[in-house]
Amino acid sequence: MFFINSRKLIKYAFVFLFAASLSLNFYQYQKNLDFQQSLGASFQNTVRKTIFHLDDPAGFWQEELKNENGNVALERHRGKLEANADKFNAMGGNMGVMGDQLHYLSKLYWNLAIAVSSGAENTRELNEQIEGHRSFITEALKETNDHLGEDEMLWFNELSNPDSQTSKQFWEEFKAFESGLEN
């Protein structure tokens, strides 16, 4: 009789442990999904902020640098670009290329500030470089934003995976842009 009760007790213990394990696994699965959605929302926010920060053409900053506090405004702008560049580098996939482009664009803005403060009259070539990089970044990010819409999981899956359609397309666009610079 004791043997039968202990078998029942063991059976109930296993059922309880199985149910507890199943519920813990489901809980972890939900937490993982929530984490991925929050990263996707962060990716979406970074892309949209970058588009917003690159709204002004290069000529705007050349004129702004002639104002009294123009250097301060440009430094703030460069700081925002650098912060977004770091966020792109942390995304994974092929989005690190965008971070590198933003760092380079920030450096071009720095060169523009030096040229304007030293009294250089002809900054046309520098403005063309800035405008070319700014246009590439803005167009690529707008296309990504339009393609991915509002689904945070899609943002996470597409931007963190180097084999995703969006990541591959972005890489191809970057290579085409890069080869255009070399010509």
C-alpha positions as protocol buffer text, in pm:
chain_id: "A"
residue {
  index: 1
  type: MET
  ca { x: 0 y: 0 z: 0 }
}
residue {
  index: 2
  type: PHE
  ca { x: 283 y: 237 z: 81 }
}
residue {
  index: 3
  type: PHE
  ca { x: 437 y: 148 z: -256 }
}
residue {
  index: 4
  type: ILE
  ca { x: 118 y: 245 z: -442 }
}
residue {
  index: 5
  type: ASN
  ca { x: 92 y: 580 z: -262 }
}
residue {
  index: 6
  type: SER
  ca { x: 456 y: 660 z: -329 }
}
residue {
  index: 7
  type: ARG
  ca { x: 409 y: 579 z: -701 }
}
residue {
  index: 8
  type: LYS
  ca { x: 110 y: 814 z: -707 }
}
residue {
  index: 9
  type: LEU
  ca { x: 308 y: 1077 z: -523 }
}
residue {
  index: 10
  type: ILE
  ca { x: 597 y: 1048 z: -769 }
}
residue {
  index: 11
  type: LYS
  ca { x: 352 y: 1058 z: -1060 }
}
residue {
  index: 12
  type: TYR
  ca { x: 192 y: 1378 z: -924 }
}
residue {
  index: 13
  type: ALA
  ca { x: 535 y: 1529 z: -859 }
}
residue {
  index: 14
  type: PHE
  ca { x: 637 y: 1465 z: -1220 }
}
residue {
  index: 15
  type: VAL
  ca { x: 313 y: 1612 z: -1352 }
}
residue {
  index: 16
  type: PHE
  ca { x: 362 y: 1917 z: -1130 }
}
residue {
  index: 17
  type: LEU
  ca { x: 725 y: 1960 z: -1240 }
}
residue {
  index: 18
  type: PHE
  ca { x: 625 y: 1920 z: -1605 }
}
residue {
  index: 19
  type: ALA
  ca { x: 353 y: 2185 z: -1571 }
}
residue {
  index: 20
  type: ALA
  ca { x: 590 y: 2419 z: -1385 }
}
residue {
  index: 21
  type: SER
  ca { x: 859 y: 2369 z: -1649 }
}
residue {
  index: 22
  type: LEU
  ca { x: 612 y: 2429 z: -1930 }
}
residue {
  index: 23
  type: SER
  ca { x: 483 y: 2750 z: -1773 }
}
residue {
  index: 24
  type: LEU
  ca { x: 839 y: 2872 z: -1705 }
}
residue {
  index: 25
  type: ASN
  ca { x: 936 y: 2804 z: -2067 }
}
residue {
  index: 26
  type: PHE
  ca { x: 630 y: 2993 z: -2191 }
}
residue {
  index: 27
  type: TYR
  ca { x: 715 y: 3283 z: -1959 }
}
residue {
  index: 28
  type: GLN
  ca { x: 1074 y: 3294 z: -2092 }
}
residue {
  index: 29
  type: TYR
  ca { x: 947 y: 3277 z: -2450 }
}
residue {
  index: 30
  type: GLN
  ca { x: 718 y: 3576 z: -2388 }
}
residue {
  index: 31
  type: LYS
  ca { x: 1000 y: 3772 z: -2223 }
}
residue {
  index: 32
  type: ASN
  ca { x: 1226 y: 3698 z: -2520 }
}
residue {
  index: 33
  type: LEU
  ca { x: 957 y: 3820 z: -2762 }
}
residue {
  index: 34
  type: ASP
  ca { x: 909 y: 4136 z: -2556 }
}
residue {
  index: 35
  type: PHE
  ca { x: 1285 y: 4196 z: -2559 }
}
residue {
  index: 36
  type: GLN
  ca { x: 1303 y: 4150 z: -2937 }
}
residue {
  index: 37
  type: GLN
  ca { x: 1008 y: 4386 z: -2985 }
}
residue {
  index: 38
  type: SER
  ca { x: 1175 y: 4650 z: -2770 }
}
residue {
  index: 39
  type: LEU
  ca { x: 1494 y: 4619 z: -2976 }
}
residue {
  index: 40
  type: GLY
  ca { x: 1287 y: 4646 z: -3294 }
}
residue {
  index: 41
  type: ALA
  ca { x: 1122 y: 4961 z: -3162 }
}
residue {
  index: 42
  type: SER
  ca { x: 1466 y: 5099 z: -3078 }
}
residue {
  index: 43
  type: PHE
  ca { x: 1589 y: 5021 z: -3431 }
}
residue {
  index: 44
  type: GLN
  ca { x: 1281 y: 5191 z: -3576 }
}
residue {
  index: 45
  type: ASN
  ca { x: 1338 y: 5497 z: -3356 }
}
residue {
  index: 46
  type: THR
  ca { x: 1705 y: 5519 z: -3456 }
}
residue {
  index: 47
  type: VAL
  ca { x: 1622 y: 5506 z: -3827 }
}
residue {
  index: 48
  type: ARG
  ca { x: 1352 y: 5772 z: -3796 }
}
residue {
  index: 49
  type: LYS
  ca { x: 1565 y: 6003 z: -3581 }
}
residue {
  index: 50
  type: THR
  ca { x: 1850 y: 5976 z: -3829 }
}
residue {
  index: 51
  type: ILE
  ca { x: 1619 y: 6068 z: -4117 }
}
residue {
  index: 52
  type: PHE
  ca { x: 1500 y: 6367 z: -3913 }
}
residue {
  index: 53
  type: HIS
  ca { x: 1854 y: 6480 z: -3824 }
}
residue {
  index: 54
  type: LEU
  ca { x: 1963 y: 6467 z: -4188 }
}
residue {
  index: 55
  type: ASP
  ca { x: 1674 y: 6676 z: -4314 }
}
residue {
  index: 56
  type: ASP
  ca { x: 1884 y: 6988 z: -4378 }
}
residue {
  index: 57
  type: PRO
  ca { x: 2105 y: 7009 z: -4690 }
}
residue {
  index: 58
  type: ALA
  ca { x: 2477 y: 7081 z: -4658 }
}
residue {
  index: 59
  type: GLY
  ca { x: 2433 y: 7445 z: -4761 }
}
residue {
  index: 60
  type: PHE
  ca { x: 2222 y: 7503 z: -4450 }
}
residue {
  index: 61
  type: TRP
  ca { x: 2516 y: 7422 z: -4224 }
}
residue {
  index: 62
  type: GLN
  ca { x: 2754 y: 7640 z: -4421 }
}
residue {
  index: 63
  type: GLU
  ca { x: 2522 y: 7936 z: -4366 }
}
residue {
  index: 64
  type: GLU
  ca { x: 2462 y: 7836 z: -4003 }
}
residue {
  index: 65
  type: LEU
  ca { x: 2837 y: 7835 z: -3935 }
}
residue {
  index: 66
  type: LYS
  ca { x: 2851 y: 8202 z: -4030 }
}
residue {
  index: 67
  type: ASN
  ca { x: 2618 y: 8285 z: -3739 }
}
residue {
  index: 68
  type: GLU
  ca { x: 2747 y: 8363 z: -3391 }
}
residue {
  index: 69
  type: ASN
  ca { x: 2660 y: 8025 z: -3235 }
}
residue {
  index: 70
  type: GLY
  ca { x: 2682 y: 7824 z: -3556 }
}
residue {
  index: 71
  type: ASN
  ca { x: 2967 y: 7606 z: -3429 }
}
residue {
  index: 72
  type: VAL
  ca { x: 2766 y: 7510 z: -3122 }
}
residue {
  index: 73
  type: ALA
  ca { x: 2465 y: 7412 z: -3331 }
}
residue {
  index: 74
  type: LEU
  ca { x: 2680 y: 7206 z: -3568 }
}
residue {
  index: 75
  type: GLU
  ca { x: 2851 y: 7031 z: -3277 }
}
residue {
  index: 76
  type: ARG
  ca { x: 2512 y: 6936 z: -3135 }
}
residue {
  index: 77
  type: HIS
  ca { x: 2413 y: 6805 z: -3476 }
}
residue {
  index: 78
  type: ARG
  ca { x: 2737 y: 6608 z: -3504 }
}
residue {
  index: 79
  type: GLY
  ca { x: 2681 y: 6465 z: -3155 }
}
residue {
  index: 80
  type: LYS
  ca { x: 2339 y: 6337 z: -3257 }
}
residue {
  index: 81
  type: LEU
  ca { x: 2483 y: 6182 z: -3573 }
}
residue {
  index: 82
  type: GLU
  ca { x: 2762 y: 6015 z: -3373 }
}
residue {
  index: 83
  type: ALA
  ca { x: 2512 y: 5878 z: -3119 }
}
residue {
  index: 84
  type: ASN
  ca { x: 2296 y: 5736 z: -3397 }
}
residue {
  index: 85
  type: ALA
  ca { x: 2605 y: 5593 z: -3566 }
}
residue {
  index: 86
  type: ASP
  ca { x: 2687 y: 5402 z: -3248 }
}
residue {
  index: 87
  type: LYS
  ca { x: 2331 y: 5268 z: -3236 }
}
residue {
  index: 88
  type: PHE
  ca { x: 2359 y: 5146 z: -3596 }
}
residue {
  index: 89
  type: ASN
  ca { x: 2689 y: 4976 z: -3516 }
}
residue {
  index: 90
  type: ALA
  ca { x: 2519 y: 4793 z: -3228 }
}
residue {
  index: 91
  type: MET
  ca { x: 2233 y: 4662 z: -3444 }
}
residue {
  index: 92
  type: GLY
  ca { x: 2425 y: 4387 z: -3614 }
}
residue {
  index: 93
  type: GLY
  ca { x: 2347 y: 4262 z: -3959 }
}
residue {
  index: 94
  type: ASN
  ca { x: 2478 y: 4495 z: -4227 }
}
residue {
  index: 95
  type: MET
  ca { x: 2361 y: 4806 z: -4045 }
}
residue {
  index: 96
  type: GLY
  ca { x: 2710 y: 4875 z: -3910 }
}
residue {
  index: 97
  type: VAL
  ca { x: 2786 y: 5016 z: -4254 }
}
residue {
  index: 98
  type: MET
  ca { x: 2530 y: 5288 z: -4185 }
}
residue {
  index: 99
  type: GLY
  ca { x: 2709 y: 5366 z: -3860 }
}
residue {
  index: 100
  type: ASP
  ca { x: 3036 y: 5403 z: -4049 }
}
residue {
  index: 101
  type: GLN
  ca { x: 2868 y: 5632 z: -4303 }
}
residue {
  index: 102
  type: LEU
  ca { x: 2727 y: 5851 z: -4024 }
}
residue {
  index: 103
  type: HIS
  ca { x: 3071 y: 5874 z: -3858 }
}
residue {
  index: 104
  type: TYR
  ca { x: 3221 y: 5975 z: -4193 }
}
residue {
  index: 105
  type: LEU
  ca { x: 2945 y: 6231 z: -4251 }
}
residue {
  index: 106
  type: SER
  ca { x: 3013 y: 6376 z: -3907 }
}
residue {
  index: 107
  type: LYS
  ca { x: 3380 y: 6408 z: -4000 }
}
residue {
  index: 108
  type: LEU
  ca { x: 3282 y: 6588 z: -4323 }
}
residue {
  index: 109
  type: TYR
  ca { x: 3074 y: 6834 z: -4119 }
}
residue {
  index: 110
  type: TRP
  ca { x: 3380 y: 6891 z: -3897 }
}
residue {
  index: 111
  type: ASN
  ca { x: 3590 y: 6963 z: -4207 }
}
residue {
  index: 112
  type: LEU
  ca { x: 3322 y: 7208 z: -4324 }
}
residue {
  index: 113
  type: ALA
  ca { x: 3335 y: 7388 z: -3989 }
}
residue {
  index: 114
  type: ILE
  ca { x: 3714 y: 7417 z: -4014 }
}
residue {
  index: 115
  type: ALA
  ca { x: 3694 y: 7542 z: -4373 }
}
residue {
  index: 116
  type: VAL
  ca { x: 3431 y: 7806 z: -4291 }
}
residue {
  index: 117
  type: SER
  ca { x: 3610 y: 7924 z: -3975 }
}
residue {
  index: 118
  type: SER
  ca { x: 3941 y: 7957 z: -4163 }
}
residue {
  index: 119
  type: GLY
  ca { x: 3771 y: 8176 z: -4422 }
}
residue {
  index: 120
  type: ALA
  ca { x: 3779 y: 7934 z: -4715 }
}
residue {
  index: 121
  type: GLU
  ca { x: 3561 y: 8070 z: -4992 }
}
residue {
  index: 122
  type: ASN
  ca { x: 3527 y: 7759 z: -5204 }
}
residue {
  index: 123
  type: THR
  ca { x: 3371 y: 7474 z: -5009 }
}
residue {
  index: 124
  type: ARG
  ca { x: 3170 y: 7348 z: -5306 }
}
residue {
  index: 125
  type: GLU
  ca { x: 3353 y: 7013 z: -5326 }
}
residue {
  index: 126
  type: LEU
  ca { x: 3310 y: 6953 z: -4953 }
}
residue {
  index: 127
  type: ASN
  ca { x: 2940 y: 7043 z: -4973 }
}
residue {
  index: 128
  type: GLU
  ca { x: 2900 y: 6802 z: -5265 }
}
residue {
  index: 129
  type: GLN
  ca { x: 3058 y: 6522 z: -5060 }
}
residue {
  index: 130
  type: ILE
  ca { x: 2833 y: 6599 z: -4765 }
}
residue {
  index: 131
  type: GLU
  ca { x: 2526 y: 6614 z: -4987 }
}
residue {
  index: 132
  type: GLY
  ca { x: 2615 y: 6286 z: -5159 }
}
residue {
  index: 133
  type: HIS
  ca { x: 2656 y: 6096 z: -4832 }
}
residue {
  index: 134
  type: ARG
  ca { x: 2355 y: 6265 z: -4676 }
}
residue {
  index: 135
  type: SER
  ca { x: 2137 y: 6178 z: -4975 }
}
residue {
  index: 136
  type: PHE
  ca { x: 2251 y: 5815 z: -4979 }
}
residue {
  index: 137
  type: ILE
  ca { x: 2189 y: 5769 z: -4607 }
}
residue {
  index: 138
  type: THR
  ca { x: 1852 y: 5945 z: -4614 }
}
residue {
  index: 139
  type: GLU
  ca { x: 1723 y: 5760 z: -4920 }
}
residue {
  index: 140
  type: ALA
  ca { x: 1835 y: 5419 z: -4790 }
}
residue {
  index: 141
  type: LEU
  ca { x: 1677 y: 5480 z: -4450 }
}
residue {
  index: 142
  type: LYS
  ca { x: 1353 y: 5616 z: -4595 }
}
residue {
  index: 143
  type: GLU
  ca { x: 1325 y: 5308 z: -4815 }
}
residue {
  index: 144
  type: THR
  ca { x: 1389 y: 5085 z: -4512 }
}
residue {
  index: 145
  type: ASN
  ca { x: 1132 y: 5278 z: -4307 }
}
residue {
  index: 146
  type: ASP
  ca { x: 869 y: 5248 z: -4581 }
}
residue {
  index: 147
  type: HIS
  ca { x: 939 y: 4877 z: -4631 }
}
residue {
  index: 148
  type: LEU
  ca { x: 927 y: 4777 z: -4263 }
}
residue {
  index: 149
  type: GLY
  ca { x: 630 y: 4985 z: -4153 }
}
residue {
  index: 150
  type: GLU
  ca { x: 520 y: 4968 z: -3790 }
}
residue {
  index: 151
  type: ASP
  ca { x: 590 y: 4603 z: -3698 }
}
residue {
  index: 152
  type: GLU
  ca { x: 865 y: 4604 z: -3433 }
}
residue {
  index: 153
  type: MET
  ca { x: 933 y: 4231 z: -3472 }
}
residue {
  index: 154
  type: LEU
  ca { x: 988 y: 4281 z: -3844 }
}
residue {
  index: 155
  type: TRP
  ca { x: 1230 y: 4565 z: -3766 }
}
residue {
  index: 156
  type: PHE
  ca { x: 1422 y: 4339 z: -3529 }
}
residue {
  index: 157
  type: ASN
  ca { x: 1429 y: 4040 z: -3764 }
}
residue {
  index: 158
  type: GLU
  ca { x: 1526 y: 4239 z: -4073 }
}
residue {
  index: 159
  type: LEU
  ca { x: 1792 y: 4468 z: -3926 }
}
residue {
  index: 160
  type: SER
  ca { x: 1967 y: 4230 z: -3687 }
}
residue {
  index: 161
  type: ASN
  ca { x: 2001 y: 3945 z: -3938 }
}
residue {
  index: 162
  type: PRO
  ca { x: 2272 y: 3985 z: -4206 }
}
residue {
  index: 163
  type: ASP
  ca { x: 2088 y: 3732 z: -4427 }
}
residue {
  index: 164
  type: SER
  ca { x: 1753 y: 3914 z: -4428 }
}
residue {
  index: 165
  type: GLN
  ca { x: 1614 y: 4070 z: -4745 }
}
residue {
  index: 166
  type: THR
  ca { x: 1641 y: 4425 z: -4608 }
}
residue {
  index: 167
  type: SER
  ca { x: 1997 y: 4376 z: -4487 }
}
residue {
  index: 168
  type: LYS
  ca { x: 2109 y: 4230 z: -4819 }
}
residue {
  index: 169
  type: GLN
  ca { x: 1935 y: 4506 z: -5014 }
}
residue {
  index: 170
  type: PHE
  ca { x: 2098 y: 4769 z: -4796 }
}
residue {
  index: 171
  type: TRP
  ca { x: 2440 y: 4610 z: -4851 }
}
residue {
  index: 172
  type: GLU
  ca { x: 2389 y: 4610 z: -5230 }
}
residue {
  index: 173
  type: GLU
  ca { x: 2285 y: 4977 z: -5223 }
}
residue {
  index: 174
  type: PHE
  ca { x: 2592 y: 5061 z: -5018 }
}
residue {
  index: 175
  type: LYS
  ca { x: 2822 y: 4879 z: -5259 }
}
residue {
  index: 176
  type: ALA
  ca { x: 2663 y: 5064 z: -5553 }
}
residue {
  index: 177
  type: PHE
  ca { x: 2708 y: 5396 z: -5371 }
}
residue {
  index: 178
  type: GLU
  ca { x: 3068 y: 5311 z: -5283 }
}
residue {
  index: 179
  type: SER
  ca { x: 3153 y: 5216 z: -5642 }
}
residue {
  index: 180
  type: GLY
  ca { x: 2996 y: 5545 z: -5758 }
}
residue {
  index: 181
  type: LEU
  ca { x: 3234 y: 5733 z: -5527 }
}
residue {
  index: 182
  type: GLU
  ca { x: 3536 y: 5556 z: -5674 }
}
residue {
  index: 183
  type: ASN
  ca { x: 3444 y: 5654 z: -6031 }
}
